[in-house]
Amino acid sequence: MNINDEGGGGDIVGMSASEKHQNWIPKIIKKRVCTTFVEDTDSDARGCQCGGTRDSHASAALGDYFSTAIVSRWDSSQHSSEQPTDAFGEVEFAGASKRHSYFLRLSCDTPPASVYHMMTAHWRLPPPNLVVSVVGGEGRSKIKTWVREVLRQGLVKASQSTGAWILTGGLREGVGRCVGEAVRDHATAASSMSINKVVALGIAPWGMVHNRQQLVNPEGSFPAKYYVHNTSRDSCCLDNNYQAFLLVDDGSVRRKGVETAFRAHLEDYISHQRTGICGSGSINIPVLCMLISGEAAMLKVPSPPLTLTTANPHHR
């Protein structure tokens, strides 16, 4: 089904982003659910290798008598299946500003064209003239003060002046948190007209998001109330300074890197679109990759879709 269709008819472009009747979204966008319980013999809990517990699996998944006899390693493409997404709409961060952010739980196999069209036509994010994809330090690692200043005075300010999108993991850790704070600080100092040009987009693994059940509603959430708490080692909260979140789902939980291939494919797709209103420009949208406080191996992607320009302010 084309994303331009709402239940087989009607153009979504004219719809309001806060409109509650959005039955077309689960028909187009899917999530992934583990369908084969493959026991994790290395875990004391004896859960599934997808990261879920035995109780979290449907009876059909537990009834696969061949799983323990034949399957030795859980694989998303073989042991999970797509179902209509049950987490989409807008999220309001409790205790933060009343500005809502968009969010979508989507299968790792979702066509990037559909996602890009949804972000620009339905979420009304202004098409970018430039995309800066930021990767680097994760977890609780301390990022130096001068690097934070580079992000605030350099990256975010440049993004505002060029109409760029900034892509990170969108979580409250490492570089994602650092970029979020830079966006927040710039917004405080800038006028509302100029800050509207800065689009910070978080692309994170669904199974890593802390309190993700607060986002679940098969009918969509307008908004979902999201509470940020102290997080565990293997999950993290969404950062409230981002305008939108793509939560990539491969049927697993507590697994990092789930979003990597989808993010690379989305960036590749954007790099083949034209700049300007409705793609009326004469050049393709440049996609740059910035490495901060990380290893060069982080620039490697599953396929070579991008012409990468790298920057690593970890070394002056």
Coordinates of C-alpha atoms in Angstrom, one line a residue:
M1 CA 0.0 0.0 0.0
N2 CA 1.3 3.5 -0.8
I3 CA 1.8 5.8 2.1
N4 CA -0.2 8.4 0.2
D5 CA -3.3 6.3 0.7
E6 CA -5.4 6.3 3.8
G7 CA -7.1 2.9 4.0
G8 CA -6.9 2.7 0.2
G9 CA -8.2 6.2 -0.6
G10 CA -7.6 9.8 0.3
D11 CA -4.4 11.8 0.3
I12 CA -2.7 12.1 3.8
V13 CA -0.8 15.2 2.8
G14 CA -3.7 17.4 4.0
M15 CA -4.2 15.7 7.3
S16 CA -3.3 17.2 10.6
A17 CA -0.4 15.5 12.4
S18 CA -2.5 15.5 15.6
E19 CA -5.6 14.0 14.0
K20 CA -6.7 11.0 16.1
H21 CA -8.1 8.8 13.3
Q22 CA -5.0 7.4 11.7
N23 CA -6.0 3.9 11.0
W24 CA -3.8 3.9 7.9
I25 CA -0.6 3.9 9.8
P26 CA -0.7 0.3 11.1
K27 CA -1.7 -0.9 7.6
I28 CA 1.5 0.5 6.2
I29 CA 4.0 0.5 9.1
K30 CA 4.8 -2.7 10.9
K31 CA 6.6 -3.8 14.0
R32 CA 8.4 -7.1 14.5
V33 CA 7.6 -9.9 17.0
C34 CA 9.6 -12.9 17.9
T35 CA 7.9 -16.0 16.7
T36 CA 10.4 -18.7 17.6
F37 CA 11.6 -19.3 21.2
V38 CA 15.4 -20.1 20.9
E39 CA 16.6 -20.7 24.4
D40 CA 19.6 -18.6 25.5
T41 CA 21.7 -21.2 27.3
D42 CA 24.2 -18.6 28.4
S43 CA 21.6 -16.8 30.5
D44 CA 20.7 -17.8 34.0
A45 CA 17.1 -16.8 33.2
R46 CA 16.9 -19.2 30.3
G47 CA 15.1 -16.7 28.2
C48 CA 15.0 -16.4 24.4
Q49 CA 18.0 -15.3 22.5
C50 CA 15.9 -12.4 21.3
G51 CA 16.3 -11.0 24.8
G52 CA 12.7 -11.6 25.9
T53 CA 11.5 -13.9 28.6
R54 CA 9.6 -17.1 28.0
D55 CA 6.5 -15.5 29.4
S56 CA 6.7 -12.7 26.9
H57 CA 6.4 -15.1 24.0
A58 CA 3.1 -16.3 22.5
S59 CA 2.2 -19.9 22.7
A60 CA 2.9 -20.4 19.0
A61 CA 6.5 -19.3 19.5
L62 CA 6.9 -21.7 22.4
G63 CA 5.3 -24.5 20.5
D64 CA 8.0 -24.7 17.9
Y65 CA 9.4 -28.1 18.6
F66 CA 12.3 -27.7 16.2
S67 CA 13.7 -24.5 17.8
T68 CA 15.9 -26.2 20.4
A69 CA 16.7 -29.2 18.2
I70 CA 17.8 -27.3 15.0
V71 CA 18.1 -23.6 15.7
S72 CA 21.3 -22.6 17.5
R73 CA 21.3 -18.9 16.9
W74 CA 18.3 -16.5 16.8
D75 CA 17.9 -14.5 13.6
S76 CA 15.4 -11.7 13.2
S77 CA 14.7 -12.5 9.5
Q78 CA 13.9 -16.1 10.3
H79 CA 12.5 -16.1 13.8
S80 CA 10.4 -12.9 13.9
S81 CA 7.4 -11.7 11.8
E82 CA 5.8 -8.4 11.0
Q83 CA 2.6 -7.2 12.7
P84 CA 0.8 -3.9 12.5
T85 CA 2.7 -1.3 14.6
D86 CA 1.2 -0.4 17.9
A87 CA 3.3 2.6 18.9
F88 CA 3.0 5.9 16.9
G89 CA 1.8 9.4 17.2
E90 CA 3.1 12.1 19.4
V91 CA 5.0 12.0 22.8
E92 CA 4.9 14.5 25.6
F93 CA 7.8 14.4 28.0
A94 CA 6.5 14.8 31.6
G95 CA 8.2 17.7 33.4
A96 CA 9.6 19.1 30.2
S97 CA 8.2 21.6 27.7
K98 CA 4.7 21.1 26.4
R99 CA 6.1 20.7 22.8
H100 CA 5.3 17.3 21.4
S101 CA 7.6 15.1 19.5
Y102 CA 6.7 12.6 16.8
F103 CA 7.5 8.9 17.2
L104 CA 7.1 5.7 15.3
R105 CA 7.9 2.1 16.0
L106 CA 8.8 0.5 12.7
S107 CA 10.2 -2.8 11.4
C108 CA 13.8 -2.8 10.5
D109 CA 12.7 -3.8 7.0
T110 CA 10.5 -0.7 6.4
P111 CA 11.2 0.9 3.1
P112 CA 13.0 4.2 3.7
A113 CA 11.0 5.9 1.0
S114 CA 7.8 5.4 3.0
V115 CA 9.4 6.8 6.2
Y116 CA 10.9 9.8 4.5
H117 CA 7.5 10.6 2.9
M118 CA 5.8 10.3 6.3
M119 CA 8.3 12.6 8.0
T120 CA 8.0 15.3 5.4
A121 CA 4.4 15.1 4.2
H122 CA 2.6 13.9 7.4
W123 CA 4.9 15.1 10.3
R124 CA 5.5 18.2 8.3
L125 CA 9.3 18.2 8.9
P126 CA 10.8 20.6 6.4
P127 CA 12.8 18.6 3.8
P128 CA 16.5 19.0 4.6
N129 CA 19.1 20.9 2.5
L130 CA 21.7 18.9 4.3
V131 CA 21.8 15.8 6.7
V132 CA 24.5 15.5 9.4
S133 CA 24.6 12.0 10.8
V134 CA 26.4 12.0 14.1
V135 CA 27.9 8.9 15.6
G136 CA 30.3 8.3 18.4
G137 CA 30.7 7.8 22.1
E138 CA 27.9 5.9 23.8
G139 CA 26.9 5.1 27.4
R140 CA 28.0 7.3 30.3
S141 CA 31.3 8.3 28.7
K142 CA 32.2 11.9 29.5
I143 CA 32.4 14.2 26.5
K144 CA 34.7 17.1 26.9
T145 CA 33.4 20.6 27.4
W146 CA 35.0 22.0 24.3
V147 CA 33.4 19.3 22.2
R148 CA 30.0 20.3 23.6
E149 CA 30.8 23.9 22.6
V150 CA 31.7 22.8 19.1
L151 CA 28.3 21.1 18.8
R152 CA 26.4 24.1 20.1
Q153 CA 28.3 26.9 18.3
G154 CA 29.2 24.8 15.2
L155 CA 27.0 21.9 14.4
V156 CA 23.6 23.2 15.6
K157 CA 24.2 26.8 14.4
A158 CA 25.3 25.6 11.0
S159 CA 22.3 23.3 10.8
Q160 CA 20.0 26.2 11.6
S161 CA 21.5 28.4 8.9
T162 CA 21.5 25.7 6.2
G163 CA 18.2 24.0 7.0
A164 CA 19.8 20.7 7.9
W165 CA 18.6 17.6 9.7
I166 CA 20.8 16.3 12.6
L167 CA 20.6 12.5 13.0
T168 CA 21.7 10.7 16.2
G169 CA 20.5 7.8 18.4
G170 CA 18.2 10.3 20.1
L171 CA 18.7 8.7 23.6
R172 CA 19.8 10.4 26.8
E173 CA 23.3 9.0 26.7
G174 CA 26.6 9.8 25.0
V175 CA 26.6 11.8 21.8
G176 CA 22.8 11.7 21.5
R177 CA 22.4 13.5 24.8
C178 CA 25.2 15.9 24.0
V179 CA 23.6 16.9 20.7
G180 CA 20.2 17.2 22.4
E181 CA 21.6 19.6 24.9
A182 CA 23.2 21.6 22.2
V183 CA 19.9 21.9 20.3
R184 CA 18.2 22.9 23.6
D185 CA 20.8 25.6 24.4
H186 CA 20.6 27.0 20.8
A187 CA 16.9 27.1 21.1
T188 CA 17.1 29.1 24.3
A189 CA 19.3 31.7 22.6
A190 CA 17.6 31.9 19.2
S191 CA 14.3 33.2 18.0
S192 CA 11.4 30.8 17.4
M193 CA 11.6 31.5 13.7
S194 CA 15.2 30.4 13.3
I195 CA 15.1 27.4 15.6
N196 CA 12.3 25.9 13.6
K197 CA 14.9 25.2 10.9
V198 CA 16.8 22.8 13.2
V199 CA 15.4 19.3 13.0
A200 CA 17.0 16.8 15.4
L201 CA 15.9 13.2 14.5
G202 CA 16.6 10.3 16.8
I203 CA 16.9 6.7 15.3
A204 CA 17.1 4.2 18.1
P205 CA 16.4 0.5 18.7
W206 CA 12.9 0.0 20.0
G207 CA 14.0 -2.8 22.4
M208 CA 16.6 -0.5 24.0
V209 CA 14.1 2.3 24.9
H210 CA 13.4 2.6 28.6
N211 CA 9.7 2.8 29.5
R212 CA 8.7 2.0 25.9
Q213 CA 5.5 0.5 27.1
Q214 CA 4.3 4.0 27.8
L215 CA 4.3 4.6 24.0
V216 CA 2.2 1.5 23.1
N217 CA -1.3 2.2 21.9
P218 CA -2.7 0.3 18.8
E219 CA -4.9 3.4 18.0
G220 CA -2.0 5.8 18.3
S221 CA -1.1 8.3 21.0
F222 CA -1.9 12.0 20.8
P223 CA 0.1 12.4 22.9
A224 CA 1.7 9.6 24.9
K225 CA 2.9 10.7 28.3
Y226 CA 6.5 9.7 28.7
Y227 CA 8.3 9.7 32.0
V228 CA 12.1 9.7 32.2
H229 CA 13.6 7.7 35.1
N230 CA 17.0 6.4 36.0
T231 CA 17.9 3.8 33.5
S232 CA 19.5 0.4 33.6
R233 CA 22.7 -0.7 31.8
D234 CA 20.9 -2.0 28.8
S235 CA 18.2 0.6 28.1
C236 CA 17.9 4.3 27.9
C237 CA 15.3 7.0 27.8
L238 CA 14.4 9.2 24.8
D239 CA 15.8 12.7 24.9
N240 CA 13.2 15.4 25.0
N241 CA 15.2 17.8 22.8
Y242 CA 14.5 15.9 19.6
Q243 CA 11.6 16.7 17.2
A244 CA 11.0 13.1 16.1
F245 CA 12.0 9.5 16.8
L246 CA 12.2 6.4 14.6
L247 CA 12.2 3.4 16.9
V248 CA 13.6 0.5 14.8
D249 CA 12.3 -3.0 15.7
D250 CA 13.8 -6.3 14.7
G251 CA 11.8 -8.4 17.3
S252 CA 14.6 -8.3 19.9
V253 CA 15.0 -6.4 23.2
R254 CA 18.1 -5.0 24.9
R255 CA 20.2 -5.3 21.7
K256 CA 22.3 -2.5 20.4
G257 CA 22.9 -1.9 16.7
V258 CA 19.4 -3.0 15.6
E259 CA 18.9 0.4 13.9
T260 CA 22.2 0.6 12.0
A261 CA 21.2 -0.9 8.7
F262 CA 17.9 0.9 8.5
R263 CA 19.6 4.2 9.4
A264 CA 22.2 3.7 6.6
H265 CA 19.4 2.9 4.1
L266 CA 17.4 5.9 5.1
E267 CA 20.5 8.2 4.8
D268 CA 21.2 6.6 1.4
Y269 CA 17.7 7.3 0.2
I270 CA 17.8 10.9 1.4
S271 CA 21.1 11.4 -0.4
H272 CA 19.4 10.7 -3.7
Q273 CA 16.6 13.2 -3.1
R274 CA 16.8 16.8 -4.5
T275 CA 17.1 19.9 -2.3
G276 CA 14.5 22.6 -2.4
I277 CA 10.7 22.6 -2.1
C278 CA 9.2 19.3 -3.3
G279 CA 12.7 18.3 -4.6
S280 CA 12.9 21.2 -7.0
G281 CA 16.5 21.9 -6.4
S282 CA 19.4 21.1 -8.8
I283 CA 21.5 19.0 -6.5
N284 CA 21.0 15.9 -4.3
I285 CA 20.8 16.4 -0.6
P286 CA 24.3 16.1 0.9
V287 CA 24.7 13.5 3.7
L288 CA 27.7 14.0 6.0
C289 CA 28.8 11.8 8.8
M290 CA 30.4 13.2 11.9
L291 CA 32.3 11.0 14.4
I292 CA 32.7 12.3 17.9
S293 CA 34.6 10.6 20.7
G294 CA 34.5 7.2 19.1
E295 CA 36.4 4.7 17.0
A296 CA 36.8 4.9 13.2
A297 CA 35.1 1.5 12.9
M298 CA 31.8 3.3 13.9
L299 CA 31.8 4.9 10.4
K300 CA 31.4 1.5 8.8
V301 CA 27.9 0.7 7.6
P302 CA 26.3 -2.6 6.4
S303 CA 26.4 -1.3 2.8
P304 CA 28.3 1.6 1.2
P305 CA 25.4 4.0 0.4
L306 CA 27.0 7.2 1.5
T307 CA 29.7 9.6 0.5
L308 CA 31.0 10.2 4.0
T309 CA 32.7 13.3 5.2
T310 CA 34.0 12.6 8.6
A311 CA 35.0 14.8 11.5
N312 CA 36.4 13.5 14.8
P313 CA 36.8 16.4 17.3
H314 CA 38.1 13.8 19.8
H315 CA 41.5 14.7 18.3
R316 CA 42.2 18.4 17.9

